[in-house]
Amino acid sequence: MGAAIGLLAKTKEVPRTRATTESWLVRLALIALALTFLFFFLLIPLVEVFQKAFEKGLGAYWQAIQDPETRSAIRLTLITAGIAVPLNLFFGLVSAWAIAKFEFRGKNLLITLIDLPFSVSPVISGMIYVLLFGTQGLLGPFLVEHDIKIIFTPVAIVLATIFVTFPFVSRELIPLMQAQGREEEEAAMTMGAGGLRTFFKITLPNIKWGLLYGVILCNARAMGEFGAVSVVSGHIRGLTNTMPLQIEILYNEYQFVPAFAVASLLALLALFTLAAKGIVEWRSNKS
Amino acid sequence: MAPFFRRRHRVLPGFGLTLGFTVFYLSVIVLIPLSTLFIKTASLSWGEFWNVIGSARVLAAFKLSFLASLVAASINTVFGLLVAWVLVRYNFPFKRIIDGLVDLPFALPTAVAGIALTSLYSGNGWLGSFFESYGIKTAYSPLGIVIALTFIGLPFVVRTVQPILADLPAENEEAAACLGAGRLKTFWKVLLPELKPALWTGFALAFARALGEYGSVVFISGNMPMKTEITPLLIMTKLDQFDYAGATAIAVLMLVVSFLILLFINLINWRTHRILAPR
Amino acid sequence: MEVEQIMSIHIQDIEKRFGGFIALRGVDLEIKKGELLALLGPSGSGKTTLLRIIAGLEAPDAGVLSLDGEDAGVKKARERGIGFVFQHYALFRHKTVLQNVAFGLEVLPWRRRPGRNEIRRRALDILKLVQLDWTADRLPSQLSGGQRQRVALARALVLEPKYLLLDEPFGALDAKVRKELRRWLRRLHEQVGVTSIFVTHDQEEALELADRVVILNEGRIEQVGTPDEVYSHPANPFVTQFLGSVNLFHGRIRDGVAQVGTWEVDAPEHAGASGAVFAFVRPHEIELRRRFIGKAAVLAQVRQVRSFGSAVKLDLTREEGDGWLEVELSHEEFQNLRPQVGEWLLARPRRFRIFPQPSEAARWTA
């Protein structure tokens, strides 16, 4: 739901004059209070992940990651993200082109519908696929008859992941492309450029930072999704476990070091995401 | 009546193709799966629906989810405003990094947050043992749920308030100062009314997220029926027991609540826009 | 002691810099009780900074500011008894007009705060004074620019301030509204009698409205005086050029007599100076004739005639040297002369303002 707020606040420094700032004591107290809050709610949990992961030393950590079930969970996570992210990236580009560059009725409704997965609880996101493809589901009898299994297979995991990461890219691109208008593209067309050529030469360079931003967020969610995936996975070890699901299983079996070892990989991904996000914002502010 | 898509000359190509694909993909991935929820609901009678919703266990879960989300969103509103204020108004070391770190709950997978918080606040975790020495149980209690929900909702208020606060003209506060208002009065009477829509929006977003949250809560809550069982977990349990009807009834009610929250946010934006529009 | 009585604001050697930019470099100024004073200057001259320092919105780096004989350096903005009107009004947009005006009363410490009804009555009284009591329950966004500025003024007046400070009060308004508000502010000042200082970059506004005008440039005061003093007797080339159009001649001076072209001009005030001088002539101070008997004149060709308003403006090119000559004739003079475009005429200045050329001459002629 992070992207629901759009491109991050571009914080601008307001020059403070004497009449509109607080005494240094108040300032210090407020900063201290805010940092204390962030320290306990952000930093400590983050540190805890790495501390627990390396509690028994580097060897134990390495061993935990080498575990075959864990490795297959990592593989499934990468495959899932590898399918979901490009699909939603393509959808993001196509939908943003249709919505930002043309006028048509029902546009606002379409945008609202695209945003829908953000406002649905992850558990419900998974559940709707069970209702659709499960044995008692809408298509259940048909699937059983043709011996097709979707629920409790990687296919369902990919589908649920596509659902929860569905709006990320288009959410970033639509406002960006709307703000840029269509004059540049129209100019290119009048100079004889074709549609695809115009898109790659004119549109894409203009939106590259927003696109990258959306992809980064989309990827982070795709690799980290837990609730929706948990509903449809069936938790079959070595087969339908993604990294977050593997963490759950390990943790519930009191295998804390392996659980936190896998968690630390995802935490690294989160840190990488934040860093990339910061860089992208900085670059797009500059250009 | 005008046709749905008016034929007109368009300079740019690909309208039909891109809109067609958008609607198709949206239908396959989002609309059709979501509609199953309503098809399933339609097959329930009111009696069945109320049987599920009215059961003590479901009511307890809803009550817990609502209260915990309310408390967490409130905490986030107060501290989110504080964090946004400090980040916009003051300078201190590592401000940039701390600003970036605020988004951590968006980026960190919920399962990771869940086990980290549980490990910290359980009886032998270093924060949990601290609280336990004062007789306060944090993990495996409603308090633990509030802590997890506060974590995942933290960025919402900060990120909605931050840009508004940064864009406020200094002149307003100077005018207040010239008229004799001290900083505290200026904050209450001049700044807070300006920030109110953003605060409400942030609160509603954090609240909505908290209501549906699953991953970070299941570990820390302990999942005791009637005591620490949240609504999404109840859906999960019903699904595990193949009680699709029960799960659907709860899910639909949750969706309705999310929809109301969305409506509320839109109402705030509409009202703010109306006050400030003809500037 | 008597001086203390009439001097309301006393500014001594005020300096202010923002990073590398020097906004004020040693400003001295005395402001009399009850007067309407204009701070006039181009952008970047430091006029707004000076106003904000008086208000306490900015702290000077050096110098002394005293209000009614008291050092104001230690006083916060809200303790100074000033009313401040911002260029962009700075109305509280979530509050109604009445709530905006009542704000100053609402935030008084409770011991001095009047009751609810009293607050309402006083706010309405002030709104009546600015003729906007009928907008009391509207939001600022529902008012026009001129109305908003009057609300801002009402809000600043509600606490009966000792000093009213206005930062480019008409800057954001269109020309017609600006003229109306100007006249209206003048009347209000006569009515209320509060010591008022306003900042403007519009010389016409300053000259029409103010009792005295302070002309600032690059952080220094160039001249202080009544509109007539500064317009008719500008202290230096900057003021001369800043206040209205002017024609420039070059000359030399020796023993108190300046030689400008073929004219000899007495300039006893520069008796000690020698070397190059500027000689300024305002457009309406030039006589145009077909011939002058026994008097020196320069030959100039009419290029353009613009007739509007109270005067006829002519652009001519001089025969000698380069450059234009701008001449303003009354309609009567114009009818008598009936000059044609392309015609050669003789021009003779009635009076010169002589200033010895400083070494950094380029600064003024640029």
PDB file of N, CA and C in Angstrom, chain A residues 69-147:
ATOM      1  N   GLU A  69      15.500 -27.272   1.434  1.00  0.00           N
ATOM      2  CA  GLU A  69      14.150 -26.711   1.431  1.00  0.00           C
ATOM      3  C   GLU A  69      14.192 -25.185   1.352  1.00  0.00           C
ATOM      4  N   THR A  70      15.118 -24.630   2.076  1.00  0.00           N
ATOM      5  CA  THR A  70      15.260 -23.174   2.024  1.00  0.00           C
ATOM      6  C   THR A  70      15.651 -22.726   0.621  1.00  0.00           C
ATOM      7  N   ARG A  71      16.603 -23.477   0.043  1.00  0.00           N
ATOM      8  CA  ARG A  71      17.041 -23.108  -1.307  1.00  0.00           C
ATOM      9  C   ARG A  71      15.886 -23.186  -2.299  1.00  0.00           C
ATOM     10  N   SER A  72      15.042 -24.191  -2.144  1.00  0.00           N
ATOM     11  CA  SER A  72      13.922 -24.288  -3.083  1.00  0.00           C
ATOM     12  C   SER A  72      12.926 -23.162  -2.834  1.00  0.00           C
ATOM     13  N   ALA A  73      12.800 -22.725  -1.561  1.00  0.00           N
ATOM     14  CA  ALA A  73      11.928 -21.582  -1.271  1.00  0.00           C
ATOM     15  C   ALA A  73      12.468 -20.319  -1.932  1.00  0.00           C
ATOM     16  N   ILE A  74      13.803 -20.146  -1.837  1.00  0.00           N
ATOM     17  CA  ILE A  74      14.414 -18.976  -2.482  1.00  0.00           C
ATOM     18  C   ILE A  74      14.167 -19.026  -3.989  1.00  0.00           C
ATOM     19  N   ARG A  75      14.330 -20.240  -4.550  1.00  0.00           N
ATOM     20  CA  ARG A  75      14.139 -20.391  -5.990  1.00  0.00           C
ATOM     21  C   ARG A  75      12.697 -20.022  -6.377  1.00  0.00           C
ATOM     22  N   LEU A  76      11.743 -20.530  -5.620  1.00  0.00           N
ATOM     23  CA  LEU A  76      10.343 -20.250  -5.945  1.00  0.00           C
ATOM     24  C   LEU A  76      10.037 -18.747  -5.832  1.00  0.00           C
ATOM     25  N   THR A  77      10.604 -18.113  -4.811  1.00  0.00           N
ATOM     26  CA  THR A  77      10.392 -16.671  -4.660  1.00  0.00           C
ATOM     27  C   THR A  77      10.928 -15.911  -5.865  1.00  0.00           C
ATOM     28  N   LEU A  78      12.137 -16.309  -6.288  1.00  0.00           N
ATOM     29  CA  LEU A  78      12.729 -15.615  -7.437  1.00  0.00           C
ATOM     30  C   LEU A  78      11.903 -15.843  -8.702  1.00  0.00           C
ATOM     31  N   ILE A  79      11.439 -17.094  -8.886  1.00  0.00           N
ATOM     32  CA  ILE A  79      10.628 -17.393 -10.078  1.00  0.00           C
ATOM     33  C   ILE A  79       9.325 -16.580 -10.044  1.00  0.00           C
ATOM     34  N   THR A  80       8.689 -16.577  -8.880  1.00  0.00           N
ATOM     35  CA  THR A  80       7.421 -15.856  -8.747  1.00  0.00           C
ATOM     36  C   THR A  80       7.589 -14.384  -9.091  1.00  0.00           C
ATOM     37  N   ALA A  81       8.607 -13.769  -8.482  1.00  0.00           N
ATOM     38  CA  ALA A  81       8.852 -12.358  -8.773  1.00  0.00           C
ATOM     39  C   ALA A  81       9.222 -12.184 -10.243  1.00  0.00           C
ATOM     40  N   GLY A  82       9.983 -13.162 -10.767  1.00  0.00           N
ATOM     41  CA  GLY A  82      10.413 -13.099 -12.163  1.00  0.00           C
ATOM     42  C   GLY A  82       9.249 -13.133 -13.138  1.00  0.00           C
ATOM     43  N   ILE A  83       8.147 -13.727 -12.725  1.00  0.00           N
ATOM     44  CA  ILE A  83       6.961 -13.736 -13.603  1.00  0.00           C
ATOM     45  C   ILE A  83       6.059 -12.534 -13.311  1.00  0.00           C
ATOM     46  N   ALA A  84       5.800 -12.303 -12.020  1.00  0.00           N
ATOM     47  CA  ALA A  84       4.831 -11.272 -11.641  1.00  0.00           C
ATOM     48  C   ALA A  84       5.305  -9.869 -12.009  1.00  0.00           C
ATOM     49  N   VAL A  85       6.585  -9.578 -11.761  1.00  0.00           N
ATOM     50  CA  VAL A  85       7.053  -8.207 -11.978  1.00  0.00           C
ATOM     51  C   VAL A  85       7.014  -7.814 -13.466  1.00  0.00           C
ATOM     52  N   PRO A  86       7.568  -8.651 -14.382  1.00  0.00           N
ATOM     53  CA  PRO A  86       7.491  -8.250 -15.798  1.00  0.00           C
ATOM     54  C   PRO A  86       6.056  -8.112 -16.301  1.00  0.00           C
ATOM     55  N   LEU A  87       5.176  -9.026 -15.855  1.00  0.00           N
ATOM     56  CA  LEU A  87       3.783  -8.920 -16.302  1.00  0.00           C
ATOM     57  C   LEU A  87       3.148  -7.602 -15.852  1.00  0.00           C
ATOM     58  N   ASN A  88       3.346  -7.276 -14.575  1.00  0.00           N
ATOM     59  CA  ASN A  88       2.753  -6.047 -14.071  1.00  0.00           C
ATOM     60  C   ASN A  88       3.453  -4.809 -14.615  1.00  0.00           C
ATOM     61  N   LEU A  89       4.729  -4.962 -14.951  1.00  0.00           N
ATOM     62  CA  LEU A  89       5.445  -3.868 -15.592  1.00  0.00           C
ATOM     63  C   LEU A  89       4.820  -3.587 -16.960  1.00  0.00           C
ATOM     64  N   PHE A  90       4.593  -4.663 -17.710  1.00  0.00           N
ATOM     65  CA  PHE A  90       3.987  -4.497 -19.028  1.00  0.00           C
ATOM     66  C   PHE A  90       2.589  -3.896 -18.889  1.00  0.00           C
ATOM     67  N   PHE A  91       1.818  -4.455 -17.955  1.00  0.00           N
ATOM     68  CA  PHE A  91       0.476  -3.909 -17.739  1.00  0.00           C
ATOM     69  C   PHE A  91       0.535  -2.432 -17.347  1.00  0.00           C
ATOM     70  N   GLY A  92       1.491  -2.091 -16.477  1.00  0.00           N
ATOM     71  CA  GLY A  92       1.625  -0.706 -16.033  1.00  0.00           C
ATOM     72  C   GLY A  92       1.850   0.234 -17.205  1.00  0.00           C
ATOM     73  N   LEU A  93       2.747  -0.153 -18.103  1.00  0.00           N
ATOM     74  CA  LEU A  93       3.037   0.697 -19.257  1.00  0.00           C
ATOM     75  C   LEU A  93       1.815   0.841 -20.160  1.00  0.00           C
ATOM     76  N   VAL A  94       1.186  -0.291 -20.446  1.00  0.00           N
ATOM     77  CA  VAL A  94       0.046  -0.275 -21.360  1.00  0.00           C
ATOM     78  C   VAL A  94      -1.114   0.528 -20.775  1.00  0.00           C
ATOM     79  N   SER A  95      -1.430   0.271 -19.507  1.00  0.00           N
ATOM     80  CA  SER A  95      -2.577   0.961 -18.909  1.00  0.00           C
ATOM     81  C   SER A  95      -2.295   2.453 -18.761  1.00  0.00           C
ATOM     82  N   ALA A  96      -1.048   2.798 -18.406  1.00  0.00           N
ATOM     83  CA  ALA A  96      -0.720   4.213 -18.247  1.00  0.00           C
ATOM     84  C   ALA A  96      -0.820   4.931 -19.593  1.00  0.00           C
ATOM     85  N   TRP A  97      -0.421   4.261 -20.665  1.00  0.00           N
ATOM     86  CA  TRP A  97      -0.542   4.871 -21.999  1.00  0.00           C
ATOM     87  C   TRP A  97      -2.013   5.149 -22.311  1.00  0.00           C
ATOM     88  N   ALA A  98      -2.847   4.143 -22.087  1.00  0.00           N
ATOM     89  CA  ALA A  98      -4.271   4.305 -22.405  1.00  0.00           C
ATOM     90  C   ALA A  98      -4.903   5.396 -21.541  1.00  0.00           C
ATOM     91  N   ILE A  99      -4.554   5.417 -20.255  1.00  0.00           N
ATOM     92  CA  ILE A  99      -5.234   6.333 -19.341  1.00  0.00           C
ATOM     93  C   ILE A  99      -4.670   7.753 -19.423  1.00  0.00           C
ATOM     94  N   ALA A 100      -3.361   7.851 -19.552  1.00  0.00           N
ATOM     95  CA  ALA A 100      -2.763   9.191 -19.493  1.00  0.00           C
ATOM     96  C   ALA A 100      -2.815   9.918 -20.830  1.00  0.00           C
ATOM     97  N   LYS A 101      -2.821   9.197 -21.928  1.00  0.00           N
ATOM     98  CA  LYS A 101      -2.686   9.879 -23.213  1.00  0.00           C
ATOM     99  C   LYS A 101      -4.011  10.062 -23.947  1.00  0.00           C
ATOM    100  N   PHE A 102      -5.084   9.444 -23.420  1.00  0.00           N
ATOM    101  CA  PHE A 102      -6.366   9.574 -24.120  1.00  0.00           C
ATOM    102  C   PHE A 102      -7.459   9.979 -23.138  1.00  0.00           C
ATOM    103  N   GLU A 103      -8.504  10.589 -23.706  1.00  0.00           N
ATOM    104  CA  GLU A 103      -9.667  10.925 -22.904  1.00  0.00           C
ATOM    105  C   GLU A 103     -10.782   9.935 -23.215  1.00  0.00           C
ATOM    106  N   PHE A 104     -11.374   9.370 -22.210  1.00  0.00           N
ATOM    107  CA  PHE A 104     -12.536   8.503 -22.467  1.00  0.00           C
ATOM    108  C   PHE A 104     -13.386   8.450 -21.208  1.00  0.00           C
ATOM    109  N   ARG A 105     -14.618   8.041 -21.394  1.00  0.00           N
ATOM    110  CA  ARG A 105     -15.538   7.965 -20.263  1.00  0.00           C
ATOM    111  C   ARG A 105     -15.172   6.804 -19.354  1.00  0.00           C
ATOM    112  N   GLY A 106     -15.427   6.952 -18.099  1.00  0.00           N
ATOM    113  CA  GLY A 106     -15.181   5.867 -17.162  1.00  0.00           C
ATOM    114  C   GLY A 106     -13.725   5.764 -16.752  1.00  0.00           C
ATOM    115  N   LYS A 107     -12.935   6.799 -17.064  1.00  0.00           N
ATOM    116  CA  LYS A 107     -11.511   6.763 -16.752  1.00  0.00           C
ATOM    117  C   LYS A 107     -11.277   6.675 -15.249  1.00  0.00           C
ATOM    118  N   ASN A 108     -12.016   7.518 -14.496  1.00  0.00           N
ATOM    119  CA  ASN A 108     -11.814   7.525 -13.045  1.00  0.00           C
ATOM    120  C   ASN A 108     -12.191   6.182 -12.423  1.00  0.00           C
ATOM    121  N   LEU A 109     -13.234   5.587 -12.960  1.00  0.00           N
ATOM    122  CA  LEU A 109     -13.642   4.270 -12.460  1.00  0.00           C
ATOM    123  C   LEU A 109     -12.528   3.250 -12.717  1.00  0.00           C
ATOM    124  N   LEU A 110     -11.948   3.331 -13.900  1.00  0.00           N
ATOM    125  CA  LEU A 110     -10.872   2.404 -14.253  1.00  0.00           C
ATOM    126  C   LEU A 110      -9.690   2.557 -13.293  1.00  0.00           C
ATOM    127  N   ILE A 111      -9.347   3.821 -13.000  1.00  0.00           N
ATOM    128  CA  ILE A 111      -8.228   4.052 -12.078  1.00  0.00           C
ATOM    129  C   ILE A 111      -8.559   3.479 -10.701  1.00  0.00           C
ATOM    130  N   THR A 112      -9.780   3.699 -10.255  1.00  0.00           N
ATOM    131  CA  THR A 112     -10.187   3.167  -8.950  1.00  0.00           C
ATOM    132  C   THR A 112     -10.094   1.644  -8.942  1.00  0.00           C
ATOM    133  N   LEU A 113     -10.532   1.013 -10.026  1.00  0.00           N
ATOM    134  CA  LEU A 113     -10.490  -0.449 -10.085  1.00  0.00           C
ATOM    135  C   LEU A 113      -9.056  -0.964 -10.081  1.00  0.00           C
ATOM    136  N   ILE A 114      -8.165  -0.239 -10.759  1.00  0.00           N
ATOM    137  CA  ILE A 114      -6.760  -0.665 -10.775  1.00  0.00           C
ATOM    138  C   ILE A 114      -6.187  -0.621  -9.366  1.00  0.00           C
ATOM    139  N   ASP A 115      -6.629   0.373  -8.582  1.00  0.00           N
ATOM    140  CA  ASP A 115      -6.120   0.514  -7.212  1.00  0.00           C
ATOM    141  C   ASP A 115      -6.697  -0.502  -6.240  1.00  0.00           C
ATOM    142  N   LEU A 116      -7.743  -1.190  -6.672  1.00  0.00           N
ATOM    143  CA  LEU A 116      -8.494  -2.054  -5.779  1.00  0.00           C
ATOM    144  C   LEU A 116      -7.633  -3.012  -4.946  1.00  0.00           C
ATOM    145  N   PRO A 117      -6.670  -3.732  -5.555  1.00  0.00           N
ATOM    146  CA  PRO A 117      -5.897  -4.691  -4.751  1.00  0.00           C
ATOM    147  C   PRO A 117      -5.207  -4.068  -3.543  1.00  0.00           C
ATOM    148  N   PHE A 118      -4.950  -2.742  -3.571  1.00  0.00           N
ATOM    149  CA  PHE A 118      -4.315  -2.101  -2.424  1.00  0.00           C
ATOM    150  C   PHE A 118      -5.235  -2.090  -1.214  1.00  0.00           C
ATOM    151  N   SER A 119      -6.539  -2.038  -1.461  1.00  0.00           N
ATOM    152  CA  SER A 119      -7.430  -1.886  -0.314  1.00  0.00           C
ATOM    153  C   SER A 119      -8.050  -3.214   0.118  1.00  0.00           C
ATOM    154  N   VAL A 120      -7.523  -4.312  -0.409  1.00  0.00           N
ATOM    155  CA  VAL A 120      -8.044  -5.623  -0.028  1.00  0.00           C
ATOM    156  C   VAL A 120      -7.029  -6.292   0.899  1.00  0.00           C
ATOM    157  N   SER A 121      -7.527  -6.848   1.986  1.00  0.00           N
ATOM    158  CA  SER A 121      -6.635  -7.546   2.918  1.00  0.00           C
ATOM    159  C   SER A 121      -5.927  -8.691   2.199  1.00  0.00           C
ATOM    160  N   PRO A 122      -4.629  -8.901   2.492  1.00  0.00           N
ATOM    161  CA  PRO A 122      -3.887  -9.959   1.809  1.00  0.00           C
ATOM    162  C   PRO A 122      -4.582 -11.314   1.901  1.00  0.00           C
ATOM    163  N   VAL A 123      -5.157 -11.581   3.038  1.00  0.00           N
ATOM    164  CA  VAL A 123      -5.817 -12.883   3.221  1.00  0.00           C
ATOM    165  C   VAL A 123      -6.974 -13.026   2.233  1.00  0.00           C
ATOM    166  N   ILE A 124      -7.721 -11.942   2.049  1.00  0.00           N
ATOM    167  CA  ILE A 124      -8.832 -11.978   1.097  1.00  0.00           C
ATOM    168  C   ILE A 124      -8.299 -12.120  -0.325  1.00  0.00           C
ATOM    169  N   SER A 125      -7.169 -11.469  -0.608  1.00  0.00           N
ATOM    170  CA  SER A 125      -6.569 -11.584  -1.934  1.00  0.00           C
ATOM    171  C   SER A 125      -6.280 -13.037  -2.286  1.00  0.00           C
ATOM    172  N   GLY A 126      -5.800 -13.805  -1.307  1.00  0.00           N
ATOM    173  CA  GLY A 126      -5.544 -15.221  -1.564  1.00  0.00           C
ATOM    174  C   GLY A 126      -6.838 -16.013  -1.644  1.00  0.00           C
ATOM    175  N   MET A 127      -7.728 -15.647  -0.772  1.00  0.00           N
ATOM    176  CA  MET A 127      -8.974 -16.398  -0.638  1.00  0.00           C
ATOM    177  C   MET A 127      -9.796 -16.405  -1.925  1.00  0.00           C
ATOM    178  N   ILE A 128      -9.799 -15.277  -2.656  1.00  0.00           N
ATOM    179  CA  ILE A 128     -10.621 -15.228  -3.863  1.00  0.00           C
ATOM    180  C   ILE A 128     -10.147 -16.260  -4.893  1.00  0.00           C
ATOM    181  N   TYR A 129      -8.866 -16.609  -4.877  1.00  0.00           N
ATOM    182  CA  TYR A 129      -8.392 -17.630  -5.801  1.00  0.00           C
ATOM    183  C   TYR A 129      -8.829 -19.016  -5.355  1.00  0.00           C
ATOM    184  N   VAL A 130      -8.914 -19.179  -4.034  1.00  0.00           N
ATOM    185  CA  VAL A 130      -9.441 -20.445  -3.530  1.00  0.00           C
ATOM    186  C   VAL A 130     -10.904 -20.593  -3.936  1.00  0.00           C
ATOM    187  N   LEU A 131     -11.668 -19.482  -3.807  1.00  0.00           N
ATOM    188  CA  LEU A 131     -13.068 -19.507  -4.192  1.00  0.00           C
ATOM    189  C   LEU A 131     -13.243 -19.773  -5.682  1.00  0.00           C
ATOM    190  N   LEU A 132     -12.238 -19.386  -6.464  1.00  0.00           N
ATOM    191  CA  LEU A 132     -12.334 -19.552  -7.912  1.00  0.00           C
ATOM    192  C   LEU A 132     -11.859 -20.937  -8.352  1.00  0.00           C
ATOM    193  N   PHE A 133     -10.688 -21.342  -7.844  1.00  0.00           N
ATOM    194  CA  PHE A 133     -10.050 -22.551  -8.360  1.00  0.00           C
ATOM    195  C   PHE A 133     -10.085 -23.737  -7.397  1.00  0.00           C
ATOM    196  N   GLY A 134     -10.486 -23.506  -6.151  1.00  0.00           N
ATOM    197  CA  GLY A 134     -10.490 -24.593  -5.172  1.00  0.00           C
ATOM    198  C   GLY A 134     -11.483 -25.683  -5.558  1.00  0.00           C
ATOM    199  N   THR A 135     -11.350 -26.866  -4.934  1.00  0.00           N
ATOM    200  CA  THR A 135     -12.234 -27.978  -5.313  1.00  0.00           C
ATOM    201  C   THR A 135     -13.703 -27.632  -5.117  1.00  0.00           C
ATOM    202  N   GLN A 136     -13.995 -26.829  -4.079  1.00  0.00           N
ATOM    203  CA  GLN A 136     -15.384 -26.399  -3.902  1.00  0.00           C
ATOM    204  C   GLN A 136     -15.648 -25.066  -4.577  1.00  0.00           C
ATOM    205  N   GLY A 137     -14.648 -24.577  -5.321  1.00  0.00           N
ATOM    206  CA  GLY A 137     -14.753 -23.240  -5.908  1.00  0.00           C
ATOM    207  C   GLY A 137     -15.598 -23.226  -7.158  1.00  0.00           C
ATOM    208  N   LEU A 138     -15.687 -22.035  -7.724  1.00  0.00           N
ATOM    209  CA  LEU A 138     -16.535 -21.797  -8.874  1.00  0.00           C
ATOM    210  C   LEU A 138     -16.140 -22.677 -10.058  1.00  0.00           C
ATOM    211  N   LEU A 139     -14.846 -22.743 -10.310  1.00  0.00           N
ATOM    212  CA  LEU A 139     -14.363 -23.551 -11.434  1.00  0.00           C
ATOM    213  C   LEU A 139     -13.909 -24.922 -10.968  1.00  0.00           C
ATOM    214  N   GLY A 140     -14.099 -25.223  -9.691  1.00  0.00           N
ATOM    215  CA  GLY A 140     -13.618 -26.465  -9.102  1.00  0.00           C
ATOM    216  C   GLY A 140     -14.018 -27.710  -9.878  1.00  0.00           C
ATOM    217  N   PRO A 141     -15.320 -27.927 -10.085  1.00  0.00           N
ATOM    218  CA  PRO A 141     -15.759 -29.147 -10.785  1.00  0.00           C
ATOM    219  C   PRO A 141     -15.095 -29.299 -12.154  1.00  0.00           C
ATOM    220  N   PHE A 142     -15.040 -28.210 -12.884  1.00  0.00           N
ATOM    221  CA  PHE A 142     -14.425 -28.227 -14.208  1.00  0.00           C
ATOM    222  C   PHE A 142     -12.956 -28.646 -14.134  1.00  0.00           C
ATOM    223  N   LEU A 143     -12.225 -28.053 -13.147  1.00  0.00           N
ATOM    224  CA  LEU A 143     -10.806 -28.341 -13.014  1.00  0.00           C
ATOM    225  C   LEU A 143     -10.566 -29.785 -12.595  1.00  0.00           C
ATOM    226  N   VAL A 144     -11.409 -30.280 -11.684  1.00  0.00           N
ATOM    227  CA  VAL A 144     -11.264 -31.658 -11.226  1.00  0.00           C
ATOM    228  C   VAL A 144     -11.476 -32.619 -12.406  1.00  0.00           C
ATOM    229  N   GLU A 145     -12.498 -32.300 -13.190  1.00  0.00           N
ATOM    230  CA  GLU A 145     -12.826 -33.129 -14.347  1.00  0.00           C
ATOM    231  C   GLU A 145     -11.641 -33.233 -15.314  1.00  0.00           C
ATOM    232  N   HIS A 146     -10.956 -32.133 -15.519  1.00  0.00           N
ATOM    233  CA  HIS A 146      -9.828 -32.145 -16.454  1.00  0.00           C
ATOM    234  C   HIS A 146      -8.493 -32.374 -15.756  1.00  0.00           C
ATOM    235  N   ASP A 147      -8.594 -32.707 -14.469  1.00  0.00           N
ATOM    236  CA  ASP A 147      -7.389 -33.029 -13.715  1.00  0.00           C
ATOM    237  C   ASP A 147      -6.356 -31.895 -13.715  1.00  0.00           C
TER     238      ASP A 147
END
